[in-house]
Coordinates of C-alpha atoms in Angstrom, one line a residue:
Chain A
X211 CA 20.2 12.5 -27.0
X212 CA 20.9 15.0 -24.5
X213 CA 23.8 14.2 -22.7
X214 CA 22.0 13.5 -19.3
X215 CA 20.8 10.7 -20.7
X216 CA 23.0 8.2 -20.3
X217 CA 25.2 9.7 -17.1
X218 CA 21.7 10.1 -14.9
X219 CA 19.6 7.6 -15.2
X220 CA 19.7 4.1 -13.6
X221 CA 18.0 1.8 -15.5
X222 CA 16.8 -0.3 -12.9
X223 CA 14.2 1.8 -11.9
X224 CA 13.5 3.4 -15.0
X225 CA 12.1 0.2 -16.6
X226 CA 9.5 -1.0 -18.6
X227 CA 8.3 -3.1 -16.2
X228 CA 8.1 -0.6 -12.9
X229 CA 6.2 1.6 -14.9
X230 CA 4.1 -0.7 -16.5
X231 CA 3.0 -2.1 -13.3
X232 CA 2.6 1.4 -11.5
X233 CA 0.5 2.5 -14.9
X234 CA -1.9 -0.4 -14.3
X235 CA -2.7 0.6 -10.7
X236 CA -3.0 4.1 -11.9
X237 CA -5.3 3.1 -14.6
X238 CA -7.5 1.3 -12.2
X239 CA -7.4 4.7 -9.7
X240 CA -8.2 6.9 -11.9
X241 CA -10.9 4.7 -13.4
X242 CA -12.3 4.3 -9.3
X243 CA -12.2 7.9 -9.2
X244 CA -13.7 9.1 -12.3
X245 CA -16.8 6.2 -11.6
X246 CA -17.0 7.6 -8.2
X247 CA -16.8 10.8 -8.9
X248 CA -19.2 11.2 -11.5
X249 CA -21.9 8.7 -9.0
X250 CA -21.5 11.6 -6.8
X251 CA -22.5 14.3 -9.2
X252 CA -25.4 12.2 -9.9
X253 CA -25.7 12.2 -6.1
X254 CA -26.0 16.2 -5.9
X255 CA -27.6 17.0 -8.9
X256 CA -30.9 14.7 -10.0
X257 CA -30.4 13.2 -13.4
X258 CA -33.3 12.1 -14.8
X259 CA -31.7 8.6 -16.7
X260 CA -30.0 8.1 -13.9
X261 CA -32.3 8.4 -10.2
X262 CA -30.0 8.2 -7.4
X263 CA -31.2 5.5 -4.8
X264 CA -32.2 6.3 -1.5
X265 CA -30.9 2.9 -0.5
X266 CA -28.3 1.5 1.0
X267 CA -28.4 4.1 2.9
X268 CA -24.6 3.8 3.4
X269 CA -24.0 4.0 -0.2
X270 CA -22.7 7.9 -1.0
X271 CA -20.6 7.5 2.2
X272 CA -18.5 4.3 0.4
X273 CA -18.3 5.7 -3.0
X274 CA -17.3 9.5 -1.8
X275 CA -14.5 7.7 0.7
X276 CA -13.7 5.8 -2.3
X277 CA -13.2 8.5 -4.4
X278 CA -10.8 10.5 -1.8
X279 CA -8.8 7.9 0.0
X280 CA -8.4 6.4 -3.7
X281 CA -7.4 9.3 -5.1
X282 CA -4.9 10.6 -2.2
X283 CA -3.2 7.7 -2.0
X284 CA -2.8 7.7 -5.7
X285 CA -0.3 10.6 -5.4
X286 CA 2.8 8.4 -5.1
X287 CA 1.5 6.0 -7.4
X288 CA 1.4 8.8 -10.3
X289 CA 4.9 10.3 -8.7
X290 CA 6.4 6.9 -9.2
X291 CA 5.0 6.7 -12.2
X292 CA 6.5 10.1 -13.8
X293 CA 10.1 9.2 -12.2
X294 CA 10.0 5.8 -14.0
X295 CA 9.0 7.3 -17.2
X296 CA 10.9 10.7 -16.9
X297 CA 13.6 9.7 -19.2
X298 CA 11.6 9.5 -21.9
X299 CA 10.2 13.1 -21.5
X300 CA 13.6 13.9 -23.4
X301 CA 14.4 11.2 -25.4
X302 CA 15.5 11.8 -29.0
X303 CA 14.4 11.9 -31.3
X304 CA 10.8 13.6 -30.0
X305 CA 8.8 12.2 -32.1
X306 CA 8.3 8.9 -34.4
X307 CA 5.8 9.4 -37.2
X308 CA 1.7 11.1 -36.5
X309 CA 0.9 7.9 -34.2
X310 CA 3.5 8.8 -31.7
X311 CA 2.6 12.4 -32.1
X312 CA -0.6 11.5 -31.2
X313 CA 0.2 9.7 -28.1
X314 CA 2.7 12.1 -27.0
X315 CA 0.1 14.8 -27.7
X316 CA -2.1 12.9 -25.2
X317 CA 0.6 13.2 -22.4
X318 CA -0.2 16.7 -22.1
X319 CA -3.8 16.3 -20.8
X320 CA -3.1 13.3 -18.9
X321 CA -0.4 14.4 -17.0
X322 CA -1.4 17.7 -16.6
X323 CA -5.0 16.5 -15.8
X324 CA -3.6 14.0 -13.4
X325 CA -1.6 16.5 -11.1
X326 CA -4.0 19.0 -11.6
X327 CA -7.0 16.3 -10.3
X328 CA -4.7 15.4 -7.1
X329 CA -3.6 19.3 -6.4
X330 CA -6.9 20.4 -6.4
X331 CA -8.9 17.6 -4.5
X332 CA -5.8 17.6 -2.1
X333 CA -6.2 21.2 -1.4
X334 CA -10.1 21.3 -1.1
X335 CA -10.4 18.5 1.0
X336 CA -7.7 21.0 3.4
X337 CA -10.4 23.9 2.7
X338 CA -7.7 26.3 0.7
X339 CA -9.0 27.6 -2.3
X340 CA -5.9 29.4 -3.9
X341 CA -7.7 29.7 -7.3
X342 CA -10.4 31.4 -9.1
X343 CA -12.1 28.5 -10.3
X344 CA -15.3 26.9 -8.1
X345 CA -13.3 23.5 -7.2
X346 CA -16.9 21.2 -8.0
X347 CA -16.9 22.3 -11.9
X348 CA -13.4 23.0 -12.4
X349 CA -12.3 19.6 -10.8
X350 CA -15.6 17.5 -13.3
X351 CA -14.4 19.3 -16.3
X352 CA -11.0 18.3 -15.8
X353 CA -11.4 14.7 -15.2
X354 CA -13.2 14.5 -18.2
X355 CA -10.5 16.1 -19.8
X356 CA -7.8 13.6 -18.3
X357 CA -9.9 10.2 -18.4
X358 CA -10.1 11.0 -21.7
X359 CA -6.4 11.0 -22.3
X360 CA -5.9 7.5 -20.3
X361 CA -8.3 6.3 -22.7
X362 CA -5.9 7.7 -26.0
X363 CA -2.7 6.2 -23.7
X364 CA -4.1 3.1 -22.9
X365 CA -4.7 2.5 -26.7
X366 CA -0.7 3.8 -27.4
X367 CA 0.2 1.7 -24.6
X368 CA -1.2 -1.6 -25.0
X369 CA 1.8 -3.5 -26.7
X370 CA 4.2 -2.4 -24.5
X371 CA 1.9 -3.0 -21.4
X372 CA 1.6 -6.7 -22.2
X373 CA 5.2 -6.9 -23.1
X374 CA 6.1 -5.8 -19.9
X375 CA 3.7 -7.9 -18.0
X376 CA 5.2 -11.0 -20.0
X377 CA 9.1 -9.3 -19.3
X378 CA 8.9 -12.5 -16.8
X379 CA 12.7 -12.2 -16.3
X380 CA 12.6 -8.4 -15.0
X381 CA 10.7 -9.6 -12.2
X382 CA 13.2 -12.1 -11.0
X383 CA 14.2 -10.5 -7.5
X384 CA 18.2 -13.1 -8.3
X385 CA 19.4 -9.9 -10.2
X386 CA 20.0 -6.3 -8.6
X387 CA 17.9 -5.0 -10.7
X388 CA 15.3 -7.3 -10.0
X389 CA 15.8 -6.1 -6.2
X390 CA 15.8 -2.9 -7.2
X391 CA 12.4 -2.1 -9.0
X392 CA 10.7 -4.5 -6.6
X393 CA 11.8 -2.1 -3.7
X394 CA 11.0 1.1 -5.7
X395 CA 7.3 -0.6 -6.6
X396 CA 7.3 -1.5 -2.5
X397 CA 8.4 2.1 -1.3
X398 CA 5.6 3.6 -3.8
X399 CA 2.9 1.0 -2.0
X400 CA 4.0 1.7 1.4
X401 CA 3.7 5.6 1.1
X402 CA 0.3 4.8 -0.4
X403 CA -0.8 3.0 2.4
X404 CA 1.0 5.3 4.8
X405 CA -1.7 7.7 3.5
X406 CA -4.4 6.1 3.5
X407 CA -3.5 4.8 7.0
X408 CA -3.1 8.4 8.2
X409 CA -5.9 9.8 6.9
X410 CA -9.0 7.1 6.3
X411 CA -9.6 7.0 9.8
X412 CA -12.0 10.5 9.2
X413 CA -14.5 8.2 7.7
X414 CA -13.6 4.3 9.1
X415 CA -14.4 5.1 12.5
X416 CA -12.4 2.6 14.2
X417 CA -9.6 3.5 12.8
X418 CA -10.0 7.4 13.9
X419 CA -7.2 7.5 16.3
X420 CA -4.6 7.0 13.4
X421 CA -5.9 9.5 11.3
X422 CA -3.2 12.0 12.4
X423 CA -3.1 13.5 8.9
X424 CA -6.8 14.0 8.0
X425 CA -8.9 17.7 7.5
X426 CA -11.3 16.3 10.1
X427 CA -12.0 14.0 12.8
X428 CA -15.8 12.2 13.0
X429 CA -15.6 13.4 16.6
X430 CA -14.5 16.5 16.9
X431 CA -16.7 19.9 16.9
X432 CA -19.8 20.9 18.7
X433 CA -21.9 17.8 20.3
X434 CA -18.7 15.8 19.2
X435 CA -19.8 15.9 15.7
X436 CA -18.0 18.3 12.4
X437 CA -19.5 21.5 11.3
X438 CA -18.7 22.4 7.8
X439 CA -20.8 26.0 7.7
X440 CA -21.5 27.8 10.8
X441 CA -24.8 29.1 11.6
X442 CA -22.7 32.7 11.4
X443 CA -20.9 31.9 8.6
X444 CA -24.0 32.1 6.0
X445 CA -26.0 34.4 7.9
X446 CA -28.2 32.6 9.8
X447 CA -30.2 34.6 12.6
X448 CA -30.3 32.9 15.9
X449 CA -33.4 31.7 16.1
X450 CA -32.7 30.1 19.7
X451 CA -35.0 32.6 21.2
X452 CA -37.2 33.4 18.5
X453 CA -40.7 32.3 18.7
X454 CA -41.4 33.5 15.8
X455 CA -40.0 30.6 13.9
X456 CA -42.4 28.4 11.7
X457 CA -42.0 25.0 9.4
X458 CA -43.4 25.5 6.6
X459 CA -44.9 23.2 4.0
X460 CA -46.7 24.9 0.4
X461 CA -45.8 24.7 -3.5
X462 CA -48.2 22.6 -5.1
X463 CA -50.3 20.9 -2.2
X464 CA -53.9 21.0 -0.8
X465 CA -53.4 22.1 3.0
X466 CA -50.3 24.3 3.6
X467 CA -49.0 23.3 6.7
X468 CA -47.4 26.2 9.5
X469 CA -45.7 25.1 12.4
X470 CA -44.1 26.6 14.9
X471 CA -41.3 24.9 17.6
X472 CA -43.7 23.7 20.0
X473 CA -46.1 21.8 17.3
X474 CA -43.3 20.4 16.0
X475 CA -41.8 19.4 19.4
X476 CA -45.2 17.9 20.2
X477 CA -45.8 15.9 17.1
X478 CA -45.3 11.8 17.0
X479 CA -41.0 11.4 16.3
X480 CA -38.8 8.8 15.1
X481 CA -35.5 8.1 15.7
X482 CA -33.0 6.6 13.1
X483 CA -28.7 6.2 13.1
X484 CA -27.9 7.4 9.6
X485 CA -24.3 9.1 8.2
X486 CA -23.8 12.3 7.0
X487 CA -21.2 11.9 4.3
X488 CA -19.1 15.1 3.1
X489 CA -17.9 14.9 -0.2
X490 CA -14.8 16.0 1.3
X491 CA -14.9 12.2 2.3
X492 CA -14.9 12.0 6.1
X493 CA -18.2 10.7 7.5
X494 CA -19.9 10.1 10.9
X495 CA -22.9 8.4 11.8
X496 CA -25.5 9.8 14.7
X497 CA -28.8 9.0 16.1
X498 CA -31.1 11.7 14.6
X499 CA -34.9 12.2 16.3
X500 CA -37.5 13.8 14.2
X501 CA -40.3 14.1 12.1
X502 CA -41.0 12.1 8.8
X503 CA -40.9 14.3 5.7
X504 CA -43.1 11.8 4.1
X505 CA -45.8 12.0 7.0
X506 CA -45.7 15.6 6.5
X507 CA -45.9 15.9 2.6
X508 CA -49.0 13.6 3.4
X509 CA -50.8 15.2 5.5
X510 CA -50.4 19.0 3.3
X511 CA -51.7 16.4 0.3
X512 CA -48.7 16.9 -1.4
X513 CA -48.4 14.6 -4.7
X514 CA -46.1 11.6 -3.8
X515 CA -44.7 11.6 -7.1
X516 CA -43.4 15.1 -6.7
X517 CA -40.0 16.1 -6.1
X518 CA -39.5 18.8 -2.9
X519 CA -37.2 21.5 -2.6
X520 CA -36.0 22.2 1.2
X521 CA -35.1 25.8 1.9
X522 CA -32.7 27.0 5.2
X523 CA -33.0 30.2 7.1
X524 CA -29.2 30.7 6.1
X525 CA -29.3 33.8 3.7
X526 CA -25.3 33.3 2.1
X527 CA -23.7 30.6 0.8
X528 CA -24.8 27.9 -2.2
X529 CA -26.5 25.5 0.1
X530 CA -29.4 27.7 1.4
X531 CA -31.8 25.4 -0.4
X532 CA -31.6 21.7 -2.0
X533 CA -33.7 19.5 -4.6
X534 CA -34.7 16.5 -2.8
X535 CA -35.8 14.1 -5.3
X536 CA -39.4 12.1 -4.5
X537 CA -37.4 8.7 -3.7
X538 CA -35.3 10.8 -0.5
X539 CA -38.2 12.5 0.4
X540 CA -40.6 9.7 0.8
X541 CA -38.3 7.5 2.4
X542 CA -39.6 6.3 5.7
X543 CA -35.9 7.3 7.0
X544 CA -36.5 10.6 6.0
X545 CA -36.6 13.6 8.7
X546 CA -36.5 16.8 9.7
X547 CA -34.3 16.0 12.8
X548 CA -34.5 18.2 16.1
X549 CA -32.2 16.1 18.1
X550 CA -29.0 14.3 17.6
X551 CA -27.7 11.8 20.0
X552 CA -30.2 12.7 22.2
X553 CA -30.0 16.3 22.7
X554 CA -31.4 19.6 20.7
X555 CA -29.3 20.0 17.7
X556 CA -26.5 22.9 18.1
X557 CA -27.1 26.0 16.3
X558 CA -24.0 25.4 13.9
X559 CA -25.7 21.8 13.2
X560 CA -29.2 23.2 11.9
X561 CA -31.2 24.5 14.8
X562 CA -34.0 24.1 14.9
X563 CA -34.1 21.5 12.0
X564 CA -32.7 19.7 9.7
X565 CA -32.6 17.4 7.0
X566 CA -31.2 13.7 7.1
X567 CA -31.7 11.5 4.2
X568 CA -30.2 8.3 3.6
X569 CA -27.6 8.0 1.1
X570 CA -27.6 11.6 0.5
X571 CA -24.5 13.9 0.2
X572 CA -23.9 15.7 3.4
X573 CA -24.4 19.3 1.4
X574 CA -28.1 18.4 0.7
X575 CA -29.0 17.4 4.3
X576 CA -30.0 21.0 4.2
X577 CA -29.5 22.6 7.9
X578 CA -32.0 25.3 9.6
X579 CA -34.9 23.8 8.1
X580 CA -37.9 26.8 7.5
X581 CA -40.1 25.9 4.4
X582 CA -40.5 22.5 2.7
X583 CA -41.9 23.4 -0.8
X584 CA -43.6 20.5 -3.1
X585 CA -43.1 20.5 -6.7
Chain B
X1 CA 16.9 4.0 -23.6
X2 CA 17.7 0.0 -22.8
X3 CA 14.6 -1.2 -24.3
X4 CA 15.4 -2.7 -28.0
X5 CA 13.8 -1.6 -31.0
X6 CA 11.5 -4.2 -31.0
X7 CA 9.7 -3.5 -28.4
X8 CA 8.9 0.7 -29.7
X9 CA 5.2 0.8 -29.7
X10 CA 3.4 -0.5 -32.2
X11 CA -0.2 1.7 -32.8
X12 CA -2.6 -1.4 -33.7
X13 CA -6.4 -1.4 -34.0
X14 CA -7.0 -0.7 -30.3
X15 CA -5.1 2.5 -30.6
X16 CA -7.3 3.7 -33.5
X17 CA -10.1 2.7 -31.9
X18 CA -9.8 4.1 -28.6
X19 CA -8.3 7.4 -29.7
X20 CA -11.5 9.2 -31.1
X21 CA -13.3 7.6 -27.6
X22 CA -10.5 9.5 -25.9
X23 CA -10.8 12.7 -28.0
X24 CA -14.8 12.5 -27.7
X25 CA -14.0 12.4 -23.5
X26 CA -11.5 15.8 -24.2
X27 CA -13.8 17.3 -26.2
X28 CA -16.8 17.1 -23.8
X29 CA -14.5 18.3 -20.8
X30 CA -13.3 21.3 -23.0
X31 CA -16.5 21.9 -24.3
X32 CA -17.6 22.0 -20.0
X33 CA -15.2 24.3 -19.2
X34 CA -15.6 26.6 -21.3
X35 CA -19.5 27.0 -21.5
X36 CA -19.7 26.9 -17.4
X37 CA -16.5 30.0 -17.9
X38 CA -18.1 31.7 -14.8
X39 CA -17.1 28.9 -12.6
X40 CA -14.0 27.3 -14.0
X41 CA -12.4 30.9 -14.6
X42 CA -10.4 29.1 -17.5
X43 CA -7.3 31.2 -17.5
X44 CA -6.7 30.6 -13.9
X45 CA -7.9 27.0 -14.5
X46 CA -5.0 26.3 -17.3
X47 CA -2.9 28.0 -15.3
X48 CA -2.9 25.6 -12.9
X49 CA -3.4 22.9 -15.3
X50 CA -0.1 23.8 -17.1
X51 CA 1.6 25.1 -13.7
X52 CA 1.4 21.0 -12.2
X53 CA 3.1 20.0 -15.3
X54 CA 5.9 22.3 -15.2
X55 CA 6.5 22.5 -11.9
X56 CA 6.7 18.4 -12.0
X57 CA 8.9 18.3 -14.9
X58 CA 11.3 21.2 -13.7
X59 CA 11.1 21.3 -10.4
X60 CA 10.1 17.8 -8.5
X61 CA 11.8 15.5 -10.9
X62 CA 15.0 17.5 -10.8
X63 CA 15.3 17.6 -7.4
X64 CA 14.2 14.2 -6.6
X65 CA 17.4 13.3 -9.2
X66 CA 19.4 15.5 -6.9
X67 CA 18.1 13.5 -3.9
X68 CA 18.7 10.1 -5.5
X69 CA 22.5 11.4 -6.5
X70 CA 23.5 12.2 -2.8
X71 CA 22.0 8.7 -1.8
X72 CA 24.5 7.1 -4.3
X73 CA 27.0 8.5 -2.2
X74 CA 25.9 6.4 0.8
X75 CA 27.5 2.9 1.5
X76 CA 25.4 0.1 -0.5
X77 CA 23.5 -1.6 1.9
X78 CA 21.9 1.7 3.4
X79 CA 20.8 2.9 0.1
X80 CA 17.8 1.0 0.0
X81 CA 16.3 2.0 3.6
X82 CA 16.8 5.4 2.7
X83 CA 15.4 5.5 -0.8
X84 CA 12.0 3.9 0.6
X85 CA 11.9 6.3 4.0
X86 CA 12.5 9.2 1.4
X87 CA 9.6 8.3 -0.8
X88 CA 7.2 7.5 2.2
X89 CA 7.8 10.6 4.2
X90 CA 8.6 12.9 0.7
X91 CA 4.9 12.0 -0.2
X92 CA 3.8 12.2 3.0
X93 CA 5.0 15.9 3.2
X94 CA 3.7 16.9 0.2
X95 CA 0.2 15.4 1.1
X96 CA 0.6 17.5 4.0
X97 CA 1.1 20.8 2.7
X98 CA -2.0 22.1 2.9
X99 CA -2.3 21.3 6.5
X100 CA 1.3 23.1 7.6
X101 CA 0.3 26.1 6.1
X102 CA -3.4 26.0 8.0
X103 CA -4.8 28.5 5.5
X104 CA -8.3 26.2 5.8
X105 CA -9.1 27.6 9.9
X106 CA -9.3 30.9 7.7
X107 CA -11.6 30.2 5.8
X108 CA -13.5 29.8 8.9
X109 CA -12.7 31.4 11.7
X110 CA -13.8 30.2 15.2
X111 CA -14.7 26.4 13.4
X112 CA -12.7 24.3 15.7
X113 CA -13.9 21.0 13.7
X114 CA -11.6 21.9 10.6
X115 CA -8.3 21.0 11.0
X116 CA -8.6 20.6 14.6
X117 CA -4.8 19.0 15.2
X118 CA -1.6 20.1 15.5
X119 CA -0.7 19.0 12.0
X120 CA 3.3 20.1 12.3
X121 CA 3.5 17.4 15.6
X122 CA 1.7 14.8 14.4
X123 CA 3.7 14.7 11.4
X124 CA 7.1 14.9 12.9
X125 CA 6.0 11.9 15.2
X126 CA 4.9 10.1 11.7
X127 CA 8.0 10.6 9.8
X128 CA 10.0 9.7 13.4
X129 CA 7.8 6.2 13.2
X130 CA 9.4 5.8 9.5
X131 CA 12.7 6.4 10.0
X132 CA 13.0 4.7 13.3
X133 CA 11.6 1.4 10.8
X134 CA 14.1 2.5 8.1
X135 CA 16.6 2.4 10.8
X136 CA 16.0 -0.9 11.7
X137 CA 16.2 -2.7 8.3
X138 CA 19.4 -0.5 7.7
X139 CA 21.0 -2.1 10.8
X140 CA 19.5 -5.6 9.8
X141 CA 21.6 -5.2 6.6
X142 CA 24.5 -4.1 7.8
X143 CA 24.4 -7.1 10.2
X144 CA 23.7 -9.4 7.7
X145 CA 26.6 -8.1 5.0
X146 CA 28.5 -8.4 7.7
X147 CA 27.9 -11.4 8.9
X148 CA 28.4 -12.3 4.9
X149 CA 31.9 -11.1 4.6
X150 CA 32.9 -13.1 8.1
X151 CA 31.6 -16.1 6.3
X152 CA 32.4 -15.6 2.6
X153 CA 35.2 -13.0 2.6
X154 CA 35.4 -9.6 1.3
X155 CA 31.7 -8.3 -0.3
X156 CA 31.4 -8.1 -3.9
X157 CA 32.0 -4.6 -4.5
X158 CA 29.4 -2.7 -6.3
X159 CA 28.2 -2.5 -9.7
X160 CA 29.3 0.4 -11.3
X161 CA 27.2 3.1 -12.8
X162 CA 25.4 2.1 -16.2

């Protein structure tokens, strides 16, 4: 054993018990986030097992928050975690036949996995990208990677996990050590709820004012709502002045359908309160007024089956068009919006048009609406 | 470590079970990565990969030892405050990282809706809030050991190092 060992480490934090408890909690995060995560994949991209619901329309906002607010105030539950099992990391001798091989093989991905989950969502969330790697696939592949190692360690880690649930004398808070661990367990839970309390507040609305720590605030940016792309940002002309601008609707239908602004200010509207949900996690909700997509797809004689694709005037950036699947687009909540809470829709927030679907990912309510094809 | 013998983990049927599940999971992540190279850039991707890990092992957990030594160096009854303000406002800080350094406004300029506060402030005024509470329950338990020792005599001195 190194000689460390025995000088540095207190064993009162460095217990079975502490880390068995702060592995459970990380277990059920990382489980949260991994569910979560891959709902929201199915959220972006249609799979055809799996149709993503257009209702509750409040759905994708819960399970993206979910998966963020989980998963950031996870990062003191996994550094606990490592400090109550960092002994071990050197403990001789290494290994103790294949088994324990095996499980300490498995650390490798989970650990790395794990920090590499929370640096990266952290610092995408914050809108830095300091690697070469698209965050979205890099970020899936790796949670794959490190579920699949909590799988292996909770396997390896079974006996001692029920041992340590049972160790009924570790928890007595009579002994310092007792005191001790329970303190350590209650400083790791208070800076996750510090966190959250700090941050959540970009998607709970009520509690916005606290969230003096978070990327975004639901009320800040042009017509008190956030912008994630500017109009200038993925080359969008300004089309404020442009009467040249026309809706269209084609692909496989009977009656193509052209409009320009004025048709499309003159025709029948609805208004609905629906969210847009980033999957950066924050969320607002606003009273959109527009046309029905269904009503629309109708009346080119589009087939209602069909899914559509919406396409933007925005020339740069991977968002220009999205795959609305037939249950969004026929949803009677379903519009191209013009205004939002009451007033023409700001350039950076889609002028002329946009799409709002409920329970849809905020980077498919497409923005600049010009051509709705059907499929 | 402490832990007797007896309790060294035994790899039953669950284990046996659940590690080809877990190696199935790995596989299908590695297998992603790698097809989908254009987006994950995979060198850069296990850079970072490996990178957390060693920058957590010889970096973090050393110095967070180094923290925890000078804290044994306070008197007994503040050691506790401190050790929870420190992990609060230490996780805190690294949360907030990303937000000192600002580098998201660049990514797009004249988008006052990302990261629209001052981020340095409002965390100074967070960790104030923490220590100010840390504070208190320090001052609680120094009033209550003394309090002790007017009652029951002198304190108990402390247990000495494992």
């Amino acid at each position: 054993m190194p000689p460390a060992g025995r000088l540095s480490f207190s064993s009162r934090i460095h217990h079975e018990r502490t880390s068995t408890l702060l592995g459970i909690a990380l277990g059920i995060a990382f489980t949260v986030c991994f569910g979560t995560g891959l709902l929201s994949h199915a959220a972006q991209t249609p799979i055809p097992w799996f149709p993503w619901p257009s209702r509750p329309a409040w759905l994708y906002q819960v399970t993206q928050g979910l998966h963020v607010f989980t998963g950031l105030a996870t990062i003191p539950l996994l550094l606990g975690k490592l400090w109550a099992v960092y002994p071990r990391l050197w403990r001789w001798p290494p290994l103790r036949g294949a088994a324990h091989a095996v499980e300490r093989a498995a650390l490798v991905p989970l650990v790395g996995g794990a920090l590499f989950l929370l640096v990266t969502g952290v610092t995408e969330i914050d809108y830095w990208y300091p690697y070469r790697f698209f965050f979205k696939t890099a970020h899936f592949w790796a949670a794959w990677i490190t579920f699949g190692a909590l799988v292996i360690h909770v396997g390896a880690t079974a006996t001692v996990t029920a041992s340590g649930l049972r160790d009924r004398q570790a928890t007595a808070p009579t002994t310092r050590e007792g005191l001790d661990r329970r303190r350590f367990l209650l400083a790791v839970a208070a800076a996750g709820g510090a966190i959250a309390l700090t941050t959540v507040g970009s998607a709970v609305t009520p509690l916005r004012r606290l969230a003096v720590l978070a990327p975004r605030h639901p009320d800040v940016g042009p017509q008190g709502l956030p912008v994630n792309h500017q109009a200038r940002d993925v080359g969008v002309p300004d089309v404020r002045a442009d009467p040249g601008y026309r809706l269209r609707v084609r692909g496989r239908v009977t009656r193509p359908v052209e409009l320009s602004l004025q048709d499309l200010r003159a025709r029948p509207s609805r208004e609905v309160e629906l969210p847009i949900s980033c999957v950066e996690g924050w969320s607002y909700s606003a009273r959109w007024r527009g046309i029905r997509l269904r009503d629309l797809l109708a009346e080119a004689g589009a087939d209602p089956r069909g899914d559509v694709i919406v396409r933007s005037l925005q020339t740069r950036g991977p968002y220009a068009g999205a795959r609305i699947d037939a249950a969004h687009a026929r949803d009677p909540d379903t519009l191209l919006a013009l205004t939002v809470n009451g007033a023409p829709l700001h350039l950076d927030h889609g002028f002329p048009l946009r799409l709002i679907a409920p329970n849809s990912a905020g980077v498919l309510q497409t923005k600049w609406v010009t051509e709705v094809e059907a499929l | 470590m402490t832990q007797p013998p007896s309790r060294a983990p035994r790899y039953g049927r669950l284990f046996w079970t659940l590690l080809p599940v877990g190696a199935l999971l790995i596989a299908r992540g590695v297998l992603g990565l790698l097809r989908q190279a254009a987006s994950t850039a995979p060198a850069s991707w296990l850079g970072w990969f490996l990178g957390g890990l060693l920058a957590h092992d010889l970096l973090l957990a050393p110095s967070i030892f180094a923290v925890g030594l000078a804290i044994r160096r306070l008197p007994t009854s503040l050691r506790p405050p401190v050790r929870a303000a420190l992990i609060v406002s230490g996780t805190l800080v690294l949360m907030s990282v990303p937000l000192l350094l600002g580098y998201g406004r660049a990514t797009q300029p004249g988008n006052t809706s990302v990261l629209p506060d001052d981020y340095p402030a409002n965390l100074i005024i967070v960790l104030v809030a923490i220590w100010i509470i840390a504070g208190a329950c320090a001052l609680r338990g120094l009033a209550r050991s003394r309090t002790a020792r007017l009652h029951e005599g002198p304190a108990p001195r402390d247990r000495p190092k494992d």
